[in-house]
GROMACS .gro file of C-alpha atoms in nm:
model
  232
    1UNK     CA    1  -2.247  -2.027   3.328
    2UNK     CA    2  -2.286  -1.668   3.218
    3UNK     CA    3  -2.607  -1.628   2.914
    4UNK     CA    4  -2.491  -1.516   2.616
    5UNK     CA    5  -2.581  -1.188   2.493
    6UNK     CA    6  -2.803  -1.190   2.167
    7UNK     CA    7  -2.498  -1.033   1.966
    8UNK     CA    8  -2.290  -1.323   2.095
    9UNK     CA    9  -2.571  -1.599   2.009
   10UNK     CA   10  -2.549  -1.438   1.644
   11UNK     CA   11  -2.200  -1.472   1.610
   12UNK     CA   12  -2.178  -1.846   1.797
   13UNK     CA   13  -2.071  -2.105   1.513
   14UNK     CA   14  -1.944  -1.814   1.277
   15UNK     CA   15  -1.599  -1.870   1.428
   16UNK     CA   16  -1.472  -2.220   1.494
   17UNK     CA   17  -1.258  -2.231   1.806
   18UNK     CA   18  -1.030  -2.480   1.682
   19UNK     CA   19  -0.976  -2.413   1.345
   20UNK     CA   20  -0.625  -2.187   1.232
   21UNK     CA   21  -0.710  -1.945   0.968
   22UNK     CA   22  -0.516  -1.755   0.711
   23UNK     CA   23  -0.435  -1.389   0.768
   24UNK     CA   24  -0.656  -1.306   0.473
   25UNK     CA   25  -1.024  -1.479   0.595
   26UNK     CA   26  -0.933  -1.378   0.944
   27UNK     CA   27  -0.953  -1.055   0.837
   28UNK     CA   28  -1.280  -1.117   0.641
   29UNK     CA   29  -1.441  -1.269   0.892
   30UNK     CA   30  -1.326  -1.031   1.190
   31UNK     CA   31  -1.481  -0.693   0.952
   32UNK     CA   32  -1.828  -0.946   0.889
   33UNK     CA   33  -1.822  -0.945   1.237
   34UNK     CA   34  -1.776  -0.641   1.366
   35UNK     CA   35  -2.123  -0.532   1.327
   36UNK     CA   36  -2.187  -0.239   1.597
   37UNK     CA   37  -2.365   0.081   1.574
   38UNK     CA   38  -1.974   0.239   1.579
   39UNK     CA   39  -1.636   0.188   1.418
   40UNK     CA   40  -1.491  -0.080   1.601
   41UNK     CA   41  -1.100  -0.128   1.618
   42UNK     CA   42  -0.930  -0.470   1.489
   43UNK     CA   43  -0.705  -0.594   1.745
   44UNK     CA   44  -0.429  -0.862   1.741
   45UNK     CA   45  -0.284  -1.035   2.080
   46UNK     CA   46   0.035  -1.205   1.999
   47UNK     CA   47   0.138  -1.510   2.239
   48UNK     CA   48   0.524  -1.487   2.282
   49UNK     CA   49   0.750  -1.749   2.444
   50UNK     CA   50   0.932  -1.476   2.662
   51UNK     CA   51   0.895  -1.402   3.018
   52UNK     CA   52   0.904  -0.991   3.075
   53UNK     CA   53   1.011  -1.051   3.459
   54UNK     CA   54   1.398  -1.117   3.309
   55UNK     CA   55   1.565  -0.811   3.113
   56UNK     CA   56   1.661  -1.000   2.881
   57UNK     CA   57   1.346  -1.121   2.781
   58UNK     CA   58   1.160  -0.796   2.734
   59UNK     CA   59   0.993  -0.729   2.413
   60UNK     CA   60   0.908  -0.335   2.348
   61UNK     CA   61   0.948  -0.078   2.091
   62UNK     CA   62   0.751   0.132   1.836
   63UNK     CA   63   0.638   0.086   1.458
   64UNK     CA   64   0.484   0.287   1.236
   65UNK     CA   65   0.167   0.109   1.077
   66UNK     CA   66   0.181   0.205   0.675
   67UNK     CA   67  -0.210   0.255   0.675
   68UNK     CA   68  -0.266   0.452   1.048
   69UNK     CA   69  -0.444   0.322   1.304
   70UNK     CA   70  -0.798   0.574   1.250
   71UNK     CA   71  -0.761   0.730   1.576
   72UNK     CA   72  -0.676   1.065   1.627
   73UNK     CA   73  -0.347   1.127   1.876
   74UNK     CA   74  -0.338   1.331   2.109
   75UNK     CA   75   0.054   1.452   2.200
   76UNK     CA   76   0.169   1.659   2.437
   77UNK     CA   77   0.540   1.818   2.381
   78UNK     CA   78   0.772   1.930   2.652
   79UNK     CA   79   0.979   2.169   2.501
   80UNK     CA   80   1.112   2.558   2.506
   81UNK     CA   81   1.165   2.843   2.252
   82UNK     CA   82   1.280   2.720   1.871
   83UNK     CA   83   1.173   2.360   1.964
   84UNK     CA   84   0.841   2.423   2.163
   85UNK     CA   85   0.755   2.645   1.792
   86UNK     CA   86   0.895   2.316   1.579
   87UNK     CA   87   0.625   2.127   1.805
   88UNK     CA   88   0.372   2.355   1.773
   89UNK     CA   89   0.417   2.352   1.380
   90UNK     CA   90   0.414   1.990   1.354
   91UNK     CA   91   0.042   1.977   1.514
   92UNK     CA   92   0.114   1.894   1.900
   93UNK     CA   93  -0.154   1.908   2.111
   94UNK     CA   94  -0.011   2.053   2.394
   95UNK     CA   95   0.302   2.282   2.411
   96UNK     CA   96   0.484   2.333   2.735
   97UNK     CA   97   0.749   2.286   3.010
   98UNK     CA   98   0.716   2.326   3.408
   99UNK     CA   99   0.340   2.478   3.359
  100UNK     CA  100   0.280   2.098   3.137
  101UNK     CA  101   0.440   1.942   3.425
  102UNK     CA  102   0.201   2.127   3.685
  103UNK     CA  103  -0.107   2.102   3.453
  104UNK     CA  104   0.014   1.682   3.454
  105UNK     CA  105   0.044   1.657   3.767
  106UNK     CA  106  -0.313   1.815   3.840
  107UNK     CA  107  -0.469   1.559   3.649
  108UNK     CA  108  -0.432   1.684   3.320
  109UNK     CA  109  -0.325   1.342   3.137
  110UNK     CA  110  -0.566   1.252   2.845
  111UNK     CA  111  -0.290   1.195   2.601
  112UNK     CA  112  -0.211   0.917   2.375
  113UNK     CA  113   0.160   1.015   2.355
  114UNK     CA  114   0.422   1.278   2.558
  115UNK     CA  115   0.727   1.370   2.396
  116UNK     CA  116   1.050   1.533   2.534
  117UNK     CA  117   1.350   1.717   2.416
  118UNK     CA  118   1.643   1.592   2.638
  119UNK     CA  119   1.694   1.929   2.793
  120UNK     CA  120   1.328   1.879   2.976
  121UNK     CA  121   1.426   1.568   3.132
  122UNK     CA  122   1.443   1.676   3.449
  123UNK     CA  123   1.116   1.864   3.467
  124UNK     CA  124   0.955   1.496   3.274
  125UNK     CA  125   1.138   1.326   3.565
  126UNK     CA  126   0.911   1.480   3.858
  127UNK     CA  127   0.622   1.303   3.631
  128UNK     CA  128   0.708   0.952   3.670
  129UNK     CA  129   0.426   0.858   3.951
  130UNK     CA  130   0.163   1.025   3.676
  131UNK     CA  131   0.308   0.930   3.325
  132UNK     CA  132   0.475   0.547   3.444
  133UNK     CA  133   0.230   0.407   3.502
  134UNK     CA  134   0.028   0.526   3.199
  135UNK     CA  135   0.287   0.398   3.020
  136UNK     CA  136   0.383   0.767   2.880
  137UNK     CA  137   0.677   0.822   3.028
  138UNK     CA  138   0.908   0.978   2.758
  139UNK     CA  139   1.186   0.704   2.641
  140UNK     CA  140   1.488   0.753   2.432
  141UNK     CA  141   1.439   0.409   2.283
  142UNK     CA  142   1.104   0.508   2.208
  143UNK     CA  143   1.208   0.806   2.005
  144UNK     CA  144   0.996   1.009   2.235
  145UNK     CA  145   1.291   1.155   2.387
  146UNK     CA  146   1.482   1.350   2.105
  147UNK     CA  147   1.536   1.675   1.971
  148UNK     CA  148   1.350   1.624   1.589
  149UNK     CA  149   1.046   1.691   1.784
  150UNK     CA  150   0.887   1.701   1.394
  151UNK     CA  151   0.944   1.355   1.349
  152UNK     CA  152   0.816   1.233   1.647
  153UNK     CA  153   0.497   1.458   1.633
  154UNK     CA  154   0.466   1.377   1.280
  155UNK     CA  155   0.536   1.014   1.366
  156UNK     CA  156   0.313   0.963   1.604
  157UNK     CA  157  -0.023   1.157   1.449
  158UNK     CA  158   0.053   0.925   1.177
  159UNK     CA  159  -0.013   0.605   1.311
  160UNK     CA  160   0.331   0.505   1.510
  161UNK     CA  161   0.233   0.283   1.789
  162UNK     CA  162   0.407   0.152   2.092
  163UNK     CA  163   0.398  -0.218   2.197
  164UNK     CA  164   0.520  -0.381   2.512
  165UNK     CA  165   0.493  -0.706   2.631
  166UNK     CA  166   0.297  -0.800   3.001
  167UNK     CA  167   0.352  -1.026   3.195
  168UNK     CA  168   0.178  -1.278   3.031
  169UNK     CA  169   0.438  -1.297   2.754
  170UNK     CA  170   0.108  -1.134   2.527
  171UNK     CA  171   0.130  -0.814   2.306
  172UNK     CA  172  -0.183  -0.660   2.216
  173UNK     CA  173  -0.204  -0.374   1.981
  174UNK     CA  174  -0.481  -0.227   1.734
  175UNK     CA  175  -0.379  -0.262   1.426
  176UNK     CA  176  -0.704  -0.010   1.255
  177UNK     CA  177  -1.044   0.018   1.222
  178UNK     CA  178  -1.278  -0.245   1.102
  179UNK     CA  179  -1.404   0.029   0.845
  180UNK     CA  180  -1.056   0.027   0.694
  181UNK     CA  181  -0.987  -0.224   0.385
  182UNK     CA  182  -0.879  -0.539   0.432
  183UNK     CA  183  -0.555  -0.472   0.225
  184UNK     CA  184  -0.486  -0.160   0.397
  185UNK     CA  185  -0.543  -0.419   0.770
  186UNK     CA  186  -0.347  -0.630   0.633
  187UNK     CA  187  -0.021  -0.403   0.560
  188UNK     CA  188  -0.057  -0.290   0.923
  189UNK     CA  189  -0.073  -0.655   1.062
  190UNK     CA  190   0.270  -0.705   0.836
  191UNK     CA  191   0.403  -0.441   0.968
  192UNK     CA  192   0.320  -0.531   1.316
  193UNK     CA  193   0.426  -0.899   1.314
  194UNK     CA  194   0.780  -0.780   1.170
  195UNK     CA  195   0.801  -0.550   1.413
  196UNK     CA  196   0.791  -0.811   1.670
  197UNK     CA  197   0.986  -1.035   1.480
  198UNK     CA  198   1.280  -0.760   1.474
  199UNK     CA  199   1.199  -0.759   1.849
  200UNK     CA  200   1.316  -1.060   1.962
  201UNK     CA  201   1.501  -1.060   2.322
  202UNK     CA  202   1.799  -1.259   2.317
  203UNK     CA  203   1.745  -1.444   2.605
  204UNK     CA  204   1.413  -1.565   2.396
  205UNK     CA  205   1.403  -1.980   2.480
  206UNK     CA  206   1.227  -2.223   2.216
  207UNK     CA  207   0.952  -2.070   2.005
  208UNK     CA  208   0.961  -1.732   2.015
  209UNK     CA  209   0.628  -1.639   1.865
  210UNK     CA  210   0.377  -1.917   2.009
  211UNK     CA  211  -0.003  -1.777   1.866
  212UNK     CA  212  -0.159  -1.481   1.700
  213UNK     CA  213  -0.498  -1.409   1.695
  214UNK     CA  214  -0.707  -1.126   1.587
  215UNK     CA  215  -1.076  -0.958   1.671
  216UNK     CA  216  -1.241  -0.683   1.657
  217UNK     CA  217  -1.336  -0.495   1.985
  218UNK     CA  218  -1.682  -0.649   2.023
  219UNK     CA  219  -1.615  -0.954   1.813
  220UNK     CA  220  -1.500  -1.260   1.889
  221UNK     CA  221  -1.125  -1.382   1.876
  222UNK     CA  222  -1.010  -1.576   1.537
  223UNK     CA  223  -0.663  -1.778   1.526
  224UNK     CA  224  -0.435  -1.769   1.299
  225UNK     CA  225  -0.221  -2.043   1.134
  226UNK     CA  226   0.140  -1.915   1.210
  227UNK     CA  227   0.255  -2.113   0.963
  228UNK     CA  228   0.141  -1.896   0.675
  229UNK     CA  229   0.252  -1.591   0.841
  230UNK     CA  230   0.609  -1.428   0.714
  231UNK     CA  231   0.897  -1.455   0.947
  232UNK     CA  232   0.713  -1.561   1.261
   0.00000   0.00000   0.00000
């Protein structure tokens, strides 16, 4: 059996392992316990009764968490003339068509988000062994392929974040900083549970949303009752 660190000897017997708690002293207890020299991010993995192999069982889409998740996004915009300016304006990072593309496909991928105007599809296409698998690949459904390249900038500086489900049938996503107040982690973990909610696949079997729990990214993981949380 592996030792336990000294952090993790401090924090044995602060969490019980089989005890549900309430949104509210999960919370508490995951900022007391986030206690490293920097600002570590709360987390929540939700258990869903899906299986992502069938179509009709995925679970993905985008929400935009009221409080911002305290990282800074980095987006890169594929787009020309009037709407490569909008982008520009709105605060991309990165501005640009086929010399993106060649820049992307030299290695140049340290973004948290790539958005597309439809006419740049086919340039975005030739990106699909460097941006799939980074999960960046500009969507439609995702609102990262669209012509209000403002909103999606705007969106997604502002704390819009993607979730997809893996093959587990778990969604993880951070949901802020443990710096942040725990009202202002607690709108974001609303707003990310009825975001899944809304989610649900219709070919979904039994319970659809099986266990949430929540940590921070040193800190142990802390259940929460379902019961007491809305619409799941």
């Amino acid at each position: 059996m592996a030792k336990l660190t000294k952090k993790q000897k401090s924090l044995d017997g602060k969490v019980q392992a089989d005890k549900l708690y309430g949104v509210d002293e999960a919370l508490g207890l995951v900022k007391s316990l986030a206690t490293s020299k920097f600002d570590e991010s709360v987390e929540v993995a939700i258990n869903l009764g899906v299986d992502p192999r069938h179509a009709d069982q995925m679970v993905r889409g985008v929400v935009n968490l009221p409080k911002g998740t305290g990282k800074t996004v980095k987006v890169a915009v594929f787009a020309k003339g009037a709407k490569a300016d909008e982008a520009t304006a709105a605060g991309a990072d990165r501005v640009g068509a086929e010399d993106l593309m060649e820049a992307m496909q030299n290695g140049e991928t340290n973004y948290d988000r790539v958005i597309a105007t439809p006419d740049m599809m086919g340039v975005v296409g030739r990106l699909g062994k460097v941006l799939g698998p980074k999960g960046l690949m500009p969507n439609p459904k995702l609102g990262t392929v669209t012509m209000d390249v403002t909103k999606a900038v705007t969106d997604a500086k502002a704390g819009q974040i993607e979730f997809r489900v893996e093959k587990a049938g778990i969604i993880h996503a951070g949901i802020g900083k443990a710096s942040f107040p725990e009202a202002d982690l607690k709108a974001n973990f609303d707003a990310f549970v009825d975001a899944i909610v809304k989610a649900k696949p219709t070919g979904a079997k039994g319970k659809y949303v099986r266990k949430i729990a929540l940590s921070s990214t040193m800190g142990p993981g802390v259940k929460i009752d379902i019961a007491e949380v809305a619409g799941a």
